[in-house]
Coordinates of C-alpha atoms and ligand atoms in Angstrom, one line a residue:
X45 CA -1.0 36.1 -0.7
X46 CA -0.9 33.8 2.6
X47 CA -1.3 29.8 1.8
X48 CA -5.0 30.1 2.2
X49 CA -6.6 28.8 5.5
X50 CA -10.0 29.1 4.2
X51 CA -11.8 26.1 2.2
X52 CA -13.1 26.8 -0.8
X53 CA -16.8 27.5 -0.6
X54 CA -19.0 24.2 -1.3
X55 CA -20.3 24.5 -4.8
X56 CA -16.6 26.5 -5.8
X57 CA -18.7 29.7 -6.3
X58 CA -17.1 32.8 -5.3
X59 CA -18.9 33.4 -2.1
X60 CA -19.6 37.3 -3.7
X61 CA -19.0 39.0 -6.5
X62 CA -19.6 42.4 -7.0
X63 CA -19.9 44.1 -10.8
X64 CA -19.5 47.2 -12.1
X65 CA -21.6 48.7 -9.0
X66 CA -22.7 52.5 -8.5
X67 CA -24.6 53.9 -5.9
X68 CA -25.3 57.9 -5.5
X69 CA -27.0 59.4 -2.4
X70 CA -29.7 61.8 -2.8
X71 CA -28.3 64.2 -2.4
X72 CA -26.3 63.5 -5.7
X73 CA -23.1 62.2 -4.4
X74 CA -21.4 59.5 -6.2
X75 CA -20.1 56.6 -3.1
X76 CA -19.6 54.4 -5.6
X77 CA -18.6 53.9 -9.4
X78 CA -17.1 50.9 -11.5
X79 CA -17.2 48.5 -8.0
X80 CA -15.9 45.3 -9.4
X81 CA -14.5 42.9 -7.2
X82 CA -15.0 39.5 -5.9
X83 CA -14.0 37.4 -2.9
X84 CA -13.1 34.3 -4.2
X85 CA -13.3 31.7 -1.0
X86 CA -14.7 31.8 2.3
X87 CA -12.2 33.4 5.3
X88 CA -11.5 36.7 6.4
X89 CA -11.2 39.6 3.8
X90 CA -10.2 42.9 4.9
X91 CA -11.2 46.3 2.8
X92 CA -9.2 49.4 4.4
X93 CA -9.6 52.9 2.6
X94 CA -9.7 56.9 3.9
X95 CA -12.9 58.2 5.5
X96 CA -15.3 58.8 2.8
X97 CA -13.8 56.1 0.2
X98 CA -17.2 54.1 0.2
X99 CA -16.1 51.4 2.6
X100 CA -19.6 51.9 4.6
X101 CA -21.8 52.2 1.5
X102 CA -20.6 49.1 0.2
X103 CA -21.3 47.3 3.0
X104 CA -24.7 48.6 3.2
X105 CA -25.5 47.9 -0.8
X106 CA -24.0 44.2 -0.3
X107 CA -26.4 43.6 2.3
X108 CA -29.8 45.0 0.5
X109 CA -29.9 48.0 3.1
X110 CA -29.4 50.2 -0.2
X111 CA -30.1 49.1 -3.7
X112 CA -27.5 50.1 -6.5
X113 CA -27.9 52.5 -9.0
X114 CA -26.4 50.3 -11.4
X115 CA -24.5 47.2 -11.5
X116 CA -24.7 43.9 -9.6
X117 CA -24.1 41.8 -6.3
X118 CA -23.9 37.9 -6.5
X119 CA -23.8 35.9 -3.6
X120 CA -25.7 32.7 -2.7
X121 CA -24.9 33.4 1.1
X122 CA -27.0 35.7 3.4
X123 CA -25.5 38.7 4.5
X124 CA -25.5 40.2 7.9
X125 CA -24.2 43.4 8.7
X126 CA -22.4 43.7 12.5
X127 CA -21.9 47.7 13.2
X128 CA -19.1 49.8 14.8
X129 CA -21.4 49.8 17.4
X130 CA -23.3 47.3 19.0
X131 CA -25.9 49.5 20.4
X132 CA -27.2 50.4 17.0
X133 CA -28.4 46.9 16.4
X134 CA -28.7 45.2 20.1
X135 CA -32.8 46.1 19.9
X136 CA -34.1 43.9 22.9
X137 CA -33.4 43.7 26.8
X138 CA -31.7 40.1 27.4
X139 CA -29.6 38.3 25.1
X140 CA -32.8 35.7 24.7
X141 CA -35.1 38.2 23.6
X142 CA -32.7 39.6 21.0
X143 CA -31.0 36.7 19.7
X144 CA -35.1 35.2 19.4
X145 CA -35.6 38.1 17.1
X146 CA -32.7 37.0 14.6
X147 CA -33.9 33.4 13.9
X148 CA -35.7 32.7 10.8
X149 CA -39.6 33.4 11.0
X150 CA -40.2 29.8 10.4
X151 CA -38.1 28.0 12.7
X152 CA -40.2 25.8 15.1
X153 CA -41.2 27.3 18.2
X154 CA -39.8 23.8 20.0
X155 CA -36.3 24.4 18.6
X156 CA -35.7 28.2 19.2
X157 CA -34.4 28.1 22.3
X158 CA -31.7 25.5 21.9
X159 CA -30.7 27.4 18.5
X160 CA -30.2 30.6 20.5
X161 CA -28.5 28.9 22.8
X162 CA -25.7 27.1 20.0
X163 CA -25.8 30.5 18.6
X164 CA -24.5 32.0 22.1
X165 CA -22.2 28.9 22.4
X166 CA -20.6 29.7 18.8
X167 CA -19.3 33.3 20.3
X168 CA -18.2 32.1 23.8
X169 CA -20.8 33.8 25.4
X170 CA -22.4 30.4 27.2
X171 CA -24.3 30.6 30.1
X172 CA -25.9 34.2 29.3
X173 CA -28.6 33.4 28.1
X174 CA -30.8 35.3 30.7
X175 CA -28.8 38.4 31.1
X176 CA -29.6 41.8 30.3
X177 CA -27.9 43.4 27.6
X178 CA -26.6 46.6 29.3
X179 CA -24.5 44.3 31.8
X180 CA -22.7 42.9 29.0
X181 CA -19.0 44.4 28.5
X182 CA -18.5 46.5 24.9
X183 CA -16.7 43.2 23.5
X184 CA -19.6 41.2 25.0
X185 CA -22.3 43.0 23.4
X186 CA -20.2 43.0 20.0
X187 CA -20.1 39.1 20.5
X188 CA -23.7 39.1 21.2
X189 CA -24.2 41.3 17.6
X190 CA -22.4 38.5 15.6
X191 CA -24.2 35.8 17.5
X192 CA -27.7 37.4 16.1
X193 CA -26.2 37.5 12.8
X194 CA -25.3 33.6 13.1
X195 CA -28.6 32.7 14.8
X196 CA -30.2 34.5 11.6
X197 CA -28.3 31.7 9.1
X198 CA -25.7 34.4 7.6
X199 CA -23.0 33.0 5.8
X200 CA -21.6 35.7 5.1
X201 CA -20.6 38.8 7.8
X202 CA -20.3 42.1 6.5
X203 CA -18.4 44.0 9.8
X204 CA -18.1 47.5 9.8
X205 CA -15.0 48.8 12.0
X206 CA -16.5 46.1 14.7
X207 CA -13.4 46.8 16.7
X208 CA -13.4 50.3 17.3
X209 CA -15.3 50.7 20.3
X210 CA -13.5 48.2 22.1
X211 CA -10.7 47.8 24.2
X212 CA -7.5 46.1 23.0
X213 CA -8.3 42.9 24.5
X214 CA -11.9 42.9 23.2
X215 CA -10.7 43.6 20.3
X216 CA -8.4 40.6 19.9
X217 CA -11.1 38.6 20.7
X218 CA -13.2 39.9 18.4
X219 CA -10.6 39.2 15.4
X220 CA -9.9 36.0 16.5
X221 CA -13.6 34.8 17.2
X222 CA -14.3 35.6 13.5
X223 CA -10.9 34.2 12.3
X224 CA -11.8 31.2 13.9
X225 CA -15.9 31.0 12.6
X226 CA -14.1 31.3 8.8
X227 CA -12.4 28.5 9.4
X228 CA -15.2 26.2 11.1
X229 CA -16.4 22.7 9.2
X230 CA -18.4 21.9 7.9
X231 CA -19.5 25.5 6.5
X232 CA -16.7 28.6 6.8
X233 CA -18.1 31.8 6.8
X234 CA -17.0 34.3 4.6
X235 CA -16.2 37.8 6.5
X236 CA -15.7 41.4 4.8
X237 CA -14.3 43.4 7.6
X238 CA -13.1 46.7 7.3
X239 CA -10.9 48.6 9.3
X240 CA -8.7 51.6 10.0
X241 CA -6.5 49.5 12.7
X242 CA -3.7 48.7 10.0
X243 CA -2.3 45.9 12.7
X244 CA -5.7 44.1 12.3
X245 CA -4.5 43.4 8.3
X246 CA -1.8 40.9 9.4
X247 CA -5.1 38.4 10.1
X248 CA -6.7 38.4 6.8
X249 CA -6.4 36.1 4.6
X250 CA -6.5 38.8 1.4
X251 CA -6.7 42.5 2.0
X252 CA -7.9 45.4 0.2
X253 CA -8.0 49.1 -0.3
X254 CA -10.6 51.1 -1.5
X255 CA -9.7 54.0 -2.9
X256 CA -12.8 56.7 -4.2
X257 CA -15.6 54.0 -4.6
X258 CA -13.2 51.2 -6.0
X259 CA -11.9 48.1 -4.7
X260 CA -8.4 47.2 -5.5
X261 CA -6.6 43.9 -5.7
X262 CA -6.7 41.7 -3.1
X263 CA -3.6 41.2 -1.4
X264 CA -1.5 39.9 1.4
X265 CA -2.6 41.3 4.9
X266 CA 0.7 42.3 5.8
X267 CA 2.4 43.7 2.4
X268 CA -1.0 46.3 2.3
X269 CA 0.0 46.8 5.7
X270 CA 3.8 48.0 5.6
X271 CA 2.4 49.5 2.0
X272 CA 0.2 51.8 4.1
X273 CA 2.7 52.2 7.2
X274 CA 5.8 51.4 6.9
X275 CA 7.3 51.0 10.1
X276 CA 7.4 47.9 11.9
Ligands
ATP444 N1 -26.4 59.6 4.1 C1 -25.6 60.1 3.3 N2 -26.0 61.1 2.5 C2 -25.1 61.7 1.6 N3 -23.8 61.3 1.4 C3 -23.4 60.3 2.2 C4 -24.2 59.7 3.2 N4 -23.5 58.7 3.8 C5 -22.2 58.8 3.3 N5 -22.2 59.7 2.3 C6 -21.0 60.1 1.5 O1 -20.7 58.9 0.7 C7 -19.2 58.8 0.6 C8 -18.8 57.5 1.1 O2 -19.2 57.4 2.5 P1 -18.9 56.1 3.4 O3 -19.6 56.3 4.7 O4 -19.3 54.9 2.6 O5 -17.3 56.1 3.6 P2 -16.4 55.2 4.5 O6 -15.3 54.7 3.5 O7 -17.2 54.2 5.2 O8 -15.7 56.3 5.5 P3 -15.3 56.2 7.0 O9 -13.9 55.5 6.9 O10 -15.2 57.6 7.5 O11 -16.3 55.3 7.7 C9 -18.7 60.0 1.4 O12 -18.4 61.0 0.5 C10 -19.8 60.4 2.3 O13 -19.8 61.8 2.6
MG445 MG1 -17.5 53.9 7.2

């Protein structure tokens, strides 16, 4: 693997660990069986796999939108999930009104403007406080989805394809923004991000594949990629 450029989470926990998890829809379908795996620091993990391996339900188990059949998730972090795309979760008309609606409940009236506005600050979108979602860009509105999930106190991200509606230089941004946000003091977040863009592996700092409802080994970004495709 890389020389890590993540810290190692405060207390040394493994930000998550994931054991022996299942999950069947109800229709009867086994997503997931024997899901053991853990990420071991905060930074940028990367889970690639073929449509249908799981990669989504995962996600959606690790962050309490489905509840296992069996097994267990451990993590003392929040989740938040950021989608593929942005519209499915950008809910109000101005980035104010939405990013208000991803702070905790209890956080004092007096301070929730300033947090939304650190929250904006923390994805480079400064200064757009006031406008209306659907003149943000596709990369924008992405930006403004991780935002919400940093105003809510996440630690860690669980991003779901988050560059596959964007254009190439959106997506770089994207990448980097959350490269840089696992590497921030005093508190790194901890990402899972999957992807089908194999180029987007050589930025993680562990990769993984999953393969019919299992995670593998975690392993350098770019031997999984030239594994996968083995051109330059
Ligand atoms: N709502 C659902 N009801 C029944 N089966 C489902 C449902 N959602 C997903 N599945 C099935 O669960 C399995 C895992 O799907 P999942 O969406 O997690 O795969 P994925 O790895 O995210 O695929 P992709 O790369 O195409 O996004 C697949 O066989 C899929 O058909
Ligand atoms: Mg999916």
């Amino acid at each position: 693997m890389n020389a890590p450029r993540a810290l190692p989470h405060a207390d040394g926990a493994p930000p998550l660990r994931v054991e022996r998890l299942a999950y069947s829809w109800p229709n009867g379908h086994t997503a997931l069986q024997h899901c053991t795996f853990q990420i071991p620091r905060s930074g940028l993990w990367m889970l690639v796999g073929s449509n249908g391996s799981g990669k989504s339900t995962l996600l959606r188990l690790i962050s309490g939108l489905l509840s296992p059949r069996q097994g267990r998730i451990d993590s003392v972090l929040k989740p938040a999930l950021v989608f593929q795309n942005p519209d499915h979760q950008l809910l109000l008309p101005s980035c104010f009104s939405d990013l208000l609606l991803s702070l905790p409940a209890d956080l004092e009236p007096g301070k929730r403007r300033q947090a939304v506005e650190q929250a904006l600050e923390q994805v480079g979108l400064t200064g757009l406080i006031g406008r209306p979602i659907h003149t943000l860009s596709g990369g924008q509105k992405q930006r403004l989805a991780i935002a919400g999930a940093l105003a809510s106190g996440a630690g860690l991200l669980l991003l779901d394809e988050p560059t596959a509606l964007l254009d190439p230089a959106s997506q770089e941004e994207v990448l980097e923004l959350i490269a840089q946000l696992t590497q921030r003091a005093p508190q790194p977040l901890t990402a899972l991000w999957i992807t089908h863009r194999l180029r987007e592996l050589d930025r993680a700092d562990g990769a993984a594949l999953m393969e019919r409802g299992q995670v593998g080994p975690w392993i350098d970004g770019p031997t999984l990629r030239k594994r996968l495709y083995p051109l330059p």
